[in-house]
Amino acid sequence: MVRAASRKIMDAARLCRAFARAVDRQRSTGARHTPNVATFDHAWFSSGGGASLIGLVDGSIDRRSPDLVGADIVTRDFVGCEDVCADTAIHGTNMATLLVGQGHQYLQGVVPRSRLLAARVVGPTDMATPARIAAGIDWLVVEGVRLVALPLGSEIDSTIVASAIVRGHKAGVRFFAASGNGSGTVLFPARHPCVMAVGPADDRGRLLPQARRDPHLDLLAPGWQIPGL
């Protein structure tokens, strides 16, 4: 089990290095791509995000997860009841680990030294109401967060969520949301004009075939064989 976990960690590390090299090759040749492919430079990765304040809108986070031990996380509940099944916390825990994971077992996050403010908006039925999402966004904005991850989406636009995003955008907040998988257009809120739509890439910086991409994507990020719960 330990060996398998170690292999996953090494595979993820190789993936991220290969992804960065692919981006460097594209830049050196002057190649232009839609969407733009972004990566983190060495100085940013080494700093671990420093003392930055970032936000997450998702479900429950299991603070007992080995990779989150020692992470600086502040949570606020917008659901009002406990999860009835531990599985509902897996997604939120994985997303938090991608950001501030400490690397104790599977993964070190992109910004492990940052403080993460996490709004719990996904309830026991794995659903997040627009009112909860909007309230979570407003809380993060008031707390001074300047980067917010929204790894959730819907086929239907929400006026109340869009209004919260616009308020945050006017306050200088940058929003990043998952484009979604499967057929159809990019999910909401990723398709909102004030949100950066993020799609998953393979080890060569190529968009994964199952990712939604219409009408457009703004960023690609490593999204293949990433270890997690």
XYZ file of N, CA and C in Angstrom:
687
model
N 0.836 -1.200 0.000
C 0.000 0.000 0.000
C 0.875 1.255 0.000
N 1.910 1.248 0.848
C 2.809 2.393 0.916
C 3.544 2.570 -0.405
N 3.993 1.450 -0.997
C 4.693 1.536 -2.272
C 3.782 2.076 -3.360
N 2.523 1.625 -3.357
C 1.569 2.109 -4.357
C 1.353 3.605 -4.212
N 1.235 4.066 -2.959
C 1.053 5.497 -2.714
C 2.270 6.278 -3.179
N 3.464 5.739 -2.919
C 4.687 6.415 -3.343
C 4.756 6.533 -4.854
N 4.328 5.476 -5.549
C 4.323 5.526 -7.007
C 3.375 6.596 -7.503
N 2.208 6.730 -6.854
C 1.250 7.755 -7.264
C 1.825 9.152 -7.071
N 2.521 9.343 -5.957
C 3.128 10.644 -5.695
C 4.171 10.958 -6.756
N 5.022 9.991 -7.077
C 6.054 10.209 -8.077
C 5.443 10.428 -9.450
N 4.374 9.688 -9.778
C 3.717 9.876 -11.065
C 3.151 11.284 -11.175
N 2.552 11.779 -10.084
C 1.999 13.126 -10.102
C 3.101 14.171 -10.252
N 4.219 13.934 -9.577
C 5.340 14.865 -9.685
C 5.879 14.895 -11.113
N 6.007 13.713 -11.731
C 6.487 13.656 -13.115
C 5.499 14.344 -14.053
N 4.208 14.154 -13.789
C 3.187 14.788 -14.616
C 3.326 16.306 -14.587
N 3.458 16.865 -13.387
C 3.563 18.319 -13.264
C 4.831 18.847 -13.932
N 5.949 18.113 -13.807
C 7.189 18.546 -14.454
C 7.058 18.480 -15.973
N 6.447 17.398 -16.472
C 6.259 17.264 -17.912
C 5.329 18.340 -18.442
N 4.311 18.654 -17.664
C 3.365 19.701 -18.051
C 4.084 21.044 -18.166
N 4.930 21.338 -17.174
C 5.674 22.597 -17.196
C 6.618 22.657 -18.395
N 7.268 21.520 -18.710
C 8.177 21.502 -19.863
C 7.411 21.714 -21.164
N 6.220 21.135 -21.263
C 5.415 21.305 -22.463
C 5.045 22.772 -22.655
N 4.686 23.447 -21.547
C 4.350 24.863 -21.622
C 5.564 25.679 -22.044
N 6.735 25.351 -21.485
C 7.962 26.069 -21.854
C 8.269 25.915 -23.340
N 8.065 24.706 -23.869
C 8.321 24.478 -25.296
C 7.381 25.311 -26.161
N 6.122 25.384 -25.748
C 5.160 26.171 -26.511
C 5.539 27.646 -26.508
N 5.993 28.132 -25.351
C 6.367 29.539 -25.256
C 7.629 29.834 -26.065
N 8.613 28.924 -26.026
C 9.880 29.160 -26.707
C 9.728 29.160 -28.217
N 8.740 28.408 -28.728
C 8.526 28.356 -30.168
C 7.546 29.417 -30.647
N 7.012 30.176 -29.700
C 6.068 31.220 -30.069
C 4.713 30.685 -30.472
N 4.457 29.417 -30.159
C 3.178 28.818 -30.541
C 2.039 29.470 -29.782
N 0.924 29.658 -30.461
C -0.247 30.249 -29.835
C -1.330 29.187 -29.694
N -1.956 29.176 -28.555
C -2.964 28.158 -28.276
C -4.196 28.820 -27.668
N -5.322 28.227 -27.943
C -6.557 28.603 -27.289
C -7.116 27.353 -26.641
N -7.233 27.313 -25.328
C -6.970 28.406 -24.384
C -5.496 28.585 -24.076
N -5.190 29.639 -23.359
C -3.832 29.830 -22.873
C -3.518 28.775 -21.825
N -2.320 28.274 -21.843
C -1.891 27.283 -20.870
C -1.054 27.980 -19.812
N -1.406 27.820 -18.556
C -0.692 28.500 -17.473
C -0.043 27.478 -16.558
N 1.060 27.842 -15.976
C 1.720 27.010 -14.987
C 2.335 27.919 -13.933
N 2.911 27.327 -12.891
C 3.527 28.101 -11.830
C 5.037 28.075 -12.000
N 5.689 29.228 -11.864
C 7.143 29.226 -11.985
C 7.775 28.710 -10.693
N 9.092 28.477 -10.754
C 9.778 27.834 -9.634
C 9.707 28.685 -8.364
N 9.824 29.986 -8.516
C 9.818 30.862 -7.336
C 8.482 30.780 -6.604
N 7.397 30.744 -7.373
C 6.072 30.665 -6.746
C 5.905 29.326 -6.045
N 6.312 28.255 -6.710
C 6.156 26.931 -6.113
C 6.984 26.808 -4.845
N 8.206 27.354 -4.858
C 9.084 27.263 -3.696
C 8.522 28.033 -2.509
N 7.854 29.148 -2.786
C 7.304 29.960 -1.702
C 6.059 29.323 -1.106
N 5.445 28.398 -1.844
C 4.262 27.714 -1.334
C 3.071 28.621 -1.149
N 3.071 29.760 -1.831
C 1.964 30.696 -1.682
C 2.204 31.724 -0.604
N 3.303 31.565 0.168
C 3.614 32.545 1.207
C 2.480 32.698 2.199
N 2.157 33.934 2.496
C 1.094 34.213 3.473
C -0.193 34.628 2.779
N -0.406 34.161 1.551
C -1.593 34.560 0.796
C -2.855 33.951 1.395
N -3.977 34.580 1.086
C -5.283 34.158 1.576
C -6.115 33.733 0.370
N -6.538 32.470 0.349
C -7.298 31.953 -0.782
C -8.608 31.366 -0.289
N -9.552 31.235 -1.214
C -10.873 30.758 -0.838
C -11.314 29.551 -1.645
N -12.166 28.737 -1.044
C -12.713 27.548 -1.676
C -14.200 27.455 -1.363
N -14.995 27.183 -2.397
C -16.433 26.975 -2.221
C -16.729 25.535 -2.633
N -17.052 24.687 -1.662
C -17.196 23.254 -1.946
C -17.957 22.605 -0.806
N -17.648 21.326 -0.550
C -18.317 20.590 0.511
C -17.491 20.511 1.772
N -17.783 19.516 2.591
C -17.063 19.340 3.850
C -15.605 18.998 3.599
N -14.763 19.326 4.571
C -13.344 18.997 4.518
C -13.010 18.150 5.739
N -12.433 16.986 5.491
C -12.016 16.105 6.577
C -10.627 16.537 7.042
N -10.584 17.257 8.142
C -9.313 17.779 8.642
C -8.393 16.676 9.160
N -8.930 15.454 9.312
C -8.106 14.335 9.772
C -7.309 13.708 8.635
N -7.583 14.093 7.407
C -6.836 13.563 6.266
C -5.354 13.866 6.454
N -4.473 12.862 6.322
C -3.045 13.063 6.625
C -2.415 14.264 5.916
N -2.774 14.495 4.655
C -2.158 15.593 3.919
C -2.633 16.963 4.374
N -3.702 17.025 5.169
C -4.190 18.314 5.656
C -3.762 18.601 7.091
N -3.065 17.658 7.716
C -2.549 17.889 9.062
C -1.495 18.986 9.004
N -1.713 20.053 9.749
C -0.798 21.180 9.746
C -1.158 22.272 8.762
N -2.160 22.033 7.903
C -2.591 23.061 6.950
C -3.385 24.145 7.671
N -3.266 25.370 7.188
C -3.958 26.511 7.781
C -5.306 26.671 7.086
N -6.353 26.113 7.682
C -7.686 26.106 7.071
C -8.712 26.664 8.053
N -9.523 27.583 7.559
C -10.651 28.121 8.324
C -11.918 27.784 7.552
N -12.880 27.151 8.207
C -14.103 26.745 7.511
C -15.319 27.474 8.084
N -16.307 27.622 7.229
C -17.599 28.154 7.676
C -18.696 27.357 6.996
N -19.690 26.958 7.782
C -20.757 26.095 7.286
C -21.949 26.921 6.832
N -22.404 26.673 5.587
C -23.599 27.328 5.058
C -24.704 26.318 4.773
N -24.537 25.090 5.284
C -25.518 24.041 5.058
C -26.439 23.883 6.257
N -25.857 23.796 7.446
C -26.670 23.739 8.653
C -26.968 22.353 9.169
N -26.408 21.320 8.521
C -26.584 19.959 9.030
C -25.346 19.158 8.679
N -25.142 18.064 9.407
C -23.960 17.244 9.187
C -24.138 16.342 7.980
N -23.008 15.914 7.404
C -23.051 14.941 6.320
C -23.541 13.612 6.870
N -24.411 12.963 6.109
C -24.916 11.656 6.535
C -24.013 10.532 6.050
N -23.105 10.843 5.142
C -22.199 9.831 4.608
C -20.818 10.451 4.443
N -19.787 9.707 4.835
C -18.427 10.227 4.755
C -18.012 10.527 3.312
N -18.632 9.850 2.337
C -18.267 10.055 0.940
C -18.525 11.478 0.469
N -19.463 12.172 1.088
C -19.772 13.532 0.652
C -18.649 14.501 0.976
N -17.737 14.104 1.862
C -16.612 14.970 2.208
C -15.390 14.720 1.329
N -15.433 13.699 0.481
C -14.251 13.354 -0.313
C -13.896 14.461 -1.287
N -14.885 14.997 -1.993
C -14.590 16.021 -2.998
C -14.011 17.269 -2.354
N -14.643 17.760 -1.302
C -14.134 18.954 -0.628
C -12.742 18.744 -0.061
N -12.502 17.560 0.486
C -11.182 17.246 1.044
C -10.130 17.192 -0.058
N -10.476 16.574 -1.191
C -9.534 16.518 -2.306
C -9.205 17.913 -2.833
N -10.220 18.762 -2.955
C -9.980 20.114 -3.472
C -9.100 20.927 -2.515
N -9.361 20.784 -1.218
C -8.525 21.477 -0.238
C -7.088 20.981 -0.301
N -6.911 19.672 -0.523
C -5.572 19.097 -0.600
C -4.828 19.595 -1.828
N -5.514 19.729 -2.957
C -4.875 20.264 -4.158
C -4.334 21.668 -3.920
N -4.974 22.402 -3.020
C -4.546 23.773 -2.743
C -3.501 23.831 -1.631
N -3.804 23.272 -0.473
C -2.922 23.456 0.691
C -2.447 22.134 1.295
N -2.469 21.055 0.529
C -1.967 19.784 1.021
C -0.518 19.893 1.472
N -0.187 19.212 2.564
C 1.143 19.313 3.161
C 2.103 18.216 2.709
N 1.627 17.275 1.892
C 2.513 16.261 1.342
C 2.894 15.151 2.293
N 2.110 14.931 3.344
C 2.450 13.887 4.300
C 2.207 12.478 3.743
N 1.199 12.328 2.867
C 0.863 10.992 2.369
C 0.808 10.927 0.844
N -0.070 11.692 0.231
C -0.257 11.604 -1.209
C 0.232 12.828 -1.974
N -0.090 14.012 -1.492
C 0.069 15.183 -2.347
C 0.396 16.441 -1.557
N 1.335 17.207 -2.096
C 1.560 18.571 -1.616
C 0.813 19.509 -2.538
N 0.040 20.407 -1.967
C -0.776 21.300 -2.765
C 0.036 22.353 -3.502
N -0.654 23.115 -4.328
C -0.008 24.179 -5.104
C 0.498 25.282 -4.190
N -0.258 25.604 -3.151
C 0.114 26.701 -2.240
C 0.007 26.222 -0.789
N 0.855 25.302 -0.359
C 0.711 24.674 0.957
C 0.879 25.628 2.129
N 1.500 26.786 1.933
C 1.707 27.723 3.035
C 0.624 28.795 3.121
N -0.312 28.770 2.199
C -1.385 29.762 2.220
C -2.416 29.428 3.289
N -3.169 30.432 3.682
C -4.332 30.205 4.551
C -5.542 30.000 3.654
N -6.273 28.922 3.886
C -7.446 28.594 3.090
C -8.716 28.867 3.879
N -9.575 29.696 3.335
C -10.911 29.904 3.875
C -11.873 29.087 3.025
N -12.542 28.138 3.650
C -13.390 27.199 2.912
C -14.846 27.350 3.322
N -15.699 27.620 2.334
C -17.138 27.737 2.568
C -17.801 26.407 2.235
N -18.419 25.779 3.227
C -19.126 24.521 2.988
C -20.532 24.840 2.491
N -20.785 24.517 1.213
C -22.085 24.817 0.610
C -22.774 23.577 0.068
N -22.050 22.445 0.016
C -22.614 21.200 -0.513
C -23.173 20.382 0.633
N -24.456 20.042 0.531
C -25.123 19.320 1.602
C -25.012 17.816 1.475
N -25.716 17.074 2.357
C -25.636 15.614 2.377
C -26.081 14.954 1.079
N -26.881 15.654 0.261
C -27.350 15.077 -1.007
C -26.406 15.390 -2.163
N -25.212 15.905 -1.852
C -24.234 16.287 -2.869
C -24.734 17.415 -3.761
N -25.616 18.230 -3.228
C -26.132 19.363 -3.976
C -25.823 20.662 -3.230
N -25.575 21.718 -4.009
C -25.342 23.042 -3.432
C -26.379 24.001 -3.999
N -27.166 24.616 -3.145
C -28.174 25.555 -3.625
C -27.509 26.872 -4.017
N -28.085 27.607 -4.975
C -27.526 28.911 -5.354
C -27.385 29.860 -4.172
N -28.341 29.824 -3.254
C -28.279 30.727 -2.099
C -27.063 30.436 -1.235
N -26.754 29.163 -1.038
C -25.575 28.802 -0.249
C -24.295 29.244 -0.945
N -24.216 28.994 -2.257
C -23.019 29.371 -2.997
C -22.801 30.877 -2.934
N -23.857 31.634 -3.146
C -23.751 33.094 -3.096
C -23.328 33.568 -1.719
N -23.905 32.975 -0.678
C -23.538 33.358 0.691
C -22.084 33.030 0.972
N -21.614 31.881 0.483
C -20.218 31.510 0.666
C -19.280 32.472 -0.032
N -19.623 32.867 -1.257
C -18.800 33.827 -1.994
C -18.752 35.165 -1.266
N -19.905 35.645 -0.818
C -19.955 36.931 -0.114
C -19.089 36.898 1.145
N -19.142 35.784 1.870
C -18.311 35.660 3.080
C -16.833 35.756 2.746
N -16.399 35.047 1.712
C -14.997 35.063 1.324
C -14.553 36.469 0.917
N -15.400 37.161 0.203
C -15.061 38.530 -0.233
C -14.912 39.449 0.969
N -15.856 39.364 1.915
C -15.798 40.193 3.117
C -14.540 39.900 3.932
N -14.115 38.639 3.946
C -12.930 38.241 4.717
C -11.620 38.648 4.051
N -11.692 39.203 2.850
C -10.490 39.702 2.193
C -9.798 38.730 1.259
N -10.467 37.632 0.916
C -9.890 36.679 -0.028
C -9.820 37.314 -1.410
N -8.731 37.057 -2.134
C -8.579 37.637 -3.464
C -8.560 36.590 -4.576
N -8.437 35.311 -4.220
C -8.497 34.222 -5.190
C -9.482 33.180 -4.676
N -10.479 32.845 -5.483
C -11.518 31.900 -5.051
C -11.648 30.765 -6.061
N -11.573 29.534 -5.563
C -11.761 28.346 -6.395
C -13.196 27.852 -6.256
N -13.824 27.586 -7.410
C -15.198 27.100 -7.450
C -15.226 25.784 -8.228
N -14.835 24.678 -7.595
C -14.811 23.389 -8.296
C -16.178 22.716 -8.312
N -17.172 23.431 -8.798
C -18.532 22.930 -8.895
C -19.186 23.607 -10.099
N -20.311 23.078 -10.531
C -20.939 23.681 -11.690
C -22.328 23.152 -11.942
N -23.050 23.874 -12.806
C -24.422 23.533 -13.137
C -24.688 23.858 -14.602
N -25.662 23.155 -15.176
C -26.079 23.459 -16.546
C -26.866 24.761 -16.602
N -27.401 25.174 -15.449
C -28.297 26.334 -15.406
C -27.610 27.507 -14.722
N -27.709 28.691 -15.325
C -27.175 29.895 -14.706
C -28.018 30.278 -13.492
N -27.372 30.950 -12.546
C -28.067 31.425 -11.345
C -27.840 32.923 -11.190
N -28.921 33.666 -11.122
C -28.826 35.118 -10.975
C -28.183 35.495 -9.649
N -28.552 34.796 -8.579
C -28.039 35.135 -7.254
C -26.541 34.851 -7.153
N -26.084 33.761 -7.774
C -24.648 33.447 -7.776
C -23.910 34.433 -8.666
N -24.472 34.750 -9.823
C -23.842 35.707 -10.735
C -23.677 37.066 -10.062
N -24.665 37.484 -9.305
C -24.585 38.774 -8.612
C -23.473 38.770 -7.571
N -23.332 37.649 -6.851
C -22.261 37.546 -5.857
C -20.898 37.584 -6.535
N -20.775 36.933 -7.679
C -19.514 36.947 -8.422
C -19.185 38.358 -8.892
N -20.168 39.067 -9.394
C -19.944 40.441 -9.862
C -19.516 41.338 -8.704
N -20.152 41.175 -7.543
C -19.748 41.975 -6.375
C -18.296 41.683 -6.015
N -17.943 40.413 -6.023
C -16.568 40.047 -5.713
C -15.591 40.571 -6.748
N -15.962 40.469 -8.009
C -15.092 40.947 -9.086
C -14.829 42.442 -8.945
N -15.840 43.204 -8.605
C -15.685 44.651 -8.418
C -14.778 44.955 -7.224
N -14.713 44.028 -6.271
C -13.848 44.211 -5.098
C -12.431 43.711 -5.355
N -12.162 43.236 -6.578
C -10.825 42.793 -6.923
C -10.571 41.308 -6.763
N -11.621 40.533 -6.576
C -11.466 39.087 -6.396
C -11.408 38.408 -7.764
N -10.532 37.396 -7.880
C -10.431 36.613 -9.098
C -11.012 35.219 -8.840
N -11.932 34.814 -9.699
C -12.623 33.541 -9.542
C -12.147 32.544 -10.599
N -11.954 31.284 -10.161
C -11.556 30.197 -11.044
C -12.537 29.052 -10.834
N -13.126 28.554 -11.931
C -14.128 27.499 -11.805
C -13.872 26.380 -12.805
N -14.310 25.185 -12.443
C -14.134 24.006 -13.294
C -15.047 24.084 -14.501
N -14.489 23.747 -15.673
C -15.289 23.787 -16.905
C -16.302 22.652 -16.957
N -15.989 21.531 -16.290
C -16.872 20.373 -16.298
C -16.470 19.342 -17.324
N -17.016 18.136 -17.185
C -16.741 17.031 -18.104
C -18.009 16.646 -18.858
N -17.820 15.935 -19.959
C -18.950 15.460 -20.732
C -19.305 16.386 -21.885
N -20.448 16.140 -22.476
C -20.890 16.933 -23.623
C -21.590 18.202 -23.156
N -21.711 19.150 -24.069
C -22.396 20.396 -23.751
C -21.433 21.535 -23.532
N -21.983 22.695 -23.213
C -21.167 23.882 -23.011
C -20.513 23.875 -21.636
N -19.534 24.755 -21.478
C -18.869 24.916 -20.181
C -19.917 25.234 -19.120
N -19.762 24.627 -17.960
C -20.746 24.785 -16.900
C -20.742 26.202 -16.321
N -21.828 26.554 -15.656
C -21.893 27.768 -14.844
C -21.418 27.411 -13.435
N -20.567 28.206 -12.776
C -20.201 29.585 -13.104
C -18.957 29.762 -13.964
N -18.343 28.664 -14.450
C -17.121 28.815 -15.242
C -17.365 29.664 -16.483
N -18.565 29.617 -17.041
C -18.842 30.376 -18.259
C -19.210 31.829 -17.997
N -19.284 32.224 -16.725
C -19.583 33.628 -16.403
C -18.407 34.502 -16.848
N -18.652 35.667 -17.417
C -17.556 36.513 -17.936
C -16.565 36.988 -16.880
N -16.927 36.960 -15.598
C -16.013 37.381 -14.535
C -15.264 36.206 -13.905
N -15.376 35.035 -14.512
C -14.773 33.820 -13.952
C -13.817 33.215 -14.979
N -12.675 32.712 -14.497
C -11.726 31.998 -15.340
C -12.162 30.541 -15.433
N -12.467 30.081 -16.652
C -12.872 28.694 -16.876
C -11.624 27.823 -17.021
N -11.507 26.807 -16.163
C -10.304 25.972 -16.116
C -10.625 24.556 -16.586
N -9.809 24.071 -17.533
C -9.965 22.712 -18.032
C -8.768 21.856 -17.667
N -8.924 20.535 -17.680
C -7.833 19.626 -17.288
C -6.948 19.240 -18.472
N -5.644 19.159 -18.223
C -4.688 18.799 -19.264
C -3.955 17.511 -18.911
N -3.408 16.860 -19.948
C -2.593 15.678 -19.718
C -1.140 16.089 -19.505
N -0.216 15.099 -19.537
C 1.175 15.395 -19.229
C 1.883 16.175 -20.336
N 1.236 16.354 -21.477
C 1.821 17.151 -22.549
C 1.151 18.517 -22.694
N 0.314 18.851 -21.721
C -0.356 20.135 -21.773
C -1.540 20.167 -22.716
N -2.042 18.989 -23.106
C -3.171 18.910 -24.032
C -4.468 18.730 -23.250
N -5.500 19.411 -23.701
C -6.806 19.300 -23.058
C -7.297 17.861 -23.115
N -7.779 17.343 -21.977
C -8.320 15.984 -21.951
C -9.605 15.919 -22.785
N -9.810 14.831 -23.499
C -10.945 14.759 -24.427
C -12.305 14.874 -23.764
N -12.416 14.465 -22.490
C -13.727 14.496 -21.843
C -14.085 15.875 -21.293
N -13.176 16.839 -21.401
C -13.421 18.157 -20.822
C -14.346 18.994 -21.700
N -15.210 19.735 -21.074
C -16.038 20.700 -21.802
C -15.169 21.887 -22.211
N -15.415 22.421 -23.391
C -14.540 23.485 -23.906
C -15.287 24.602 -24.634
N -16.567 24.441 -24.894
C -17.334 25.446 -25.631
C -18.128 26.328 -24.674
N -18.194 27.653 -24.884
C -17.631 28.381 -26.028
C -16.123 28.637 -25.945
N -15.526 28.579 -24.742
C -14.080 28.764 -24.637
C -13.608 28.364 -23.243
N -12.294 28.155 -23.126
C -11.627 27.970 -21.835
C -10.599 29.085 -21.677
N -10.274 29.403 -20.418
C -9.278 30.438 -20.141
C -7.937 29.860 -19.721
N -7.965 28.714 -19.038
C -6.740 28.104 -18.519
C -6.812 26.592 -18.613
N -5.638 25.971 -18.707
C -5.516 24.535 -18.517
C -4.628 24.297 -17.303
N -4.898 23.207 -16.592
C -4.079 22.839 -15.440
C -3.936 21.327 -15.435
N -2.871 20.781 -14.826
C -2.715 19.321 -14.752
C -3.968 18.672 -14.160
N -4.519 17.705 -14.876
C -5.738 17.083 -14.411
C -5.808 15.599 -14.725
N -4.649 14.946 -14.776
C -4.586 13.554 -15.189
C -3.725 12.762 -14.219
N -4.292 11.670 -13.668
C -3.585 10.809 -12.724
C -3.073 11.578 -11.503
N -3.873 12.478 -10.987
C -3.533 13.180 -9.761
C -4.008 12.344 -8.579
N -3.145 11.992 -7.645
C -3.554 11.135 -6.529
C -4.458 11.863 -5.564
N -5.323 11.097 -4.899
C -6.234 11.677 -3.919
C -6.929 10.586 -3.149
N -7.910 10.983 -2.344
C -8.649 10.005 -1.539
C -9.409 9.041 -2.438
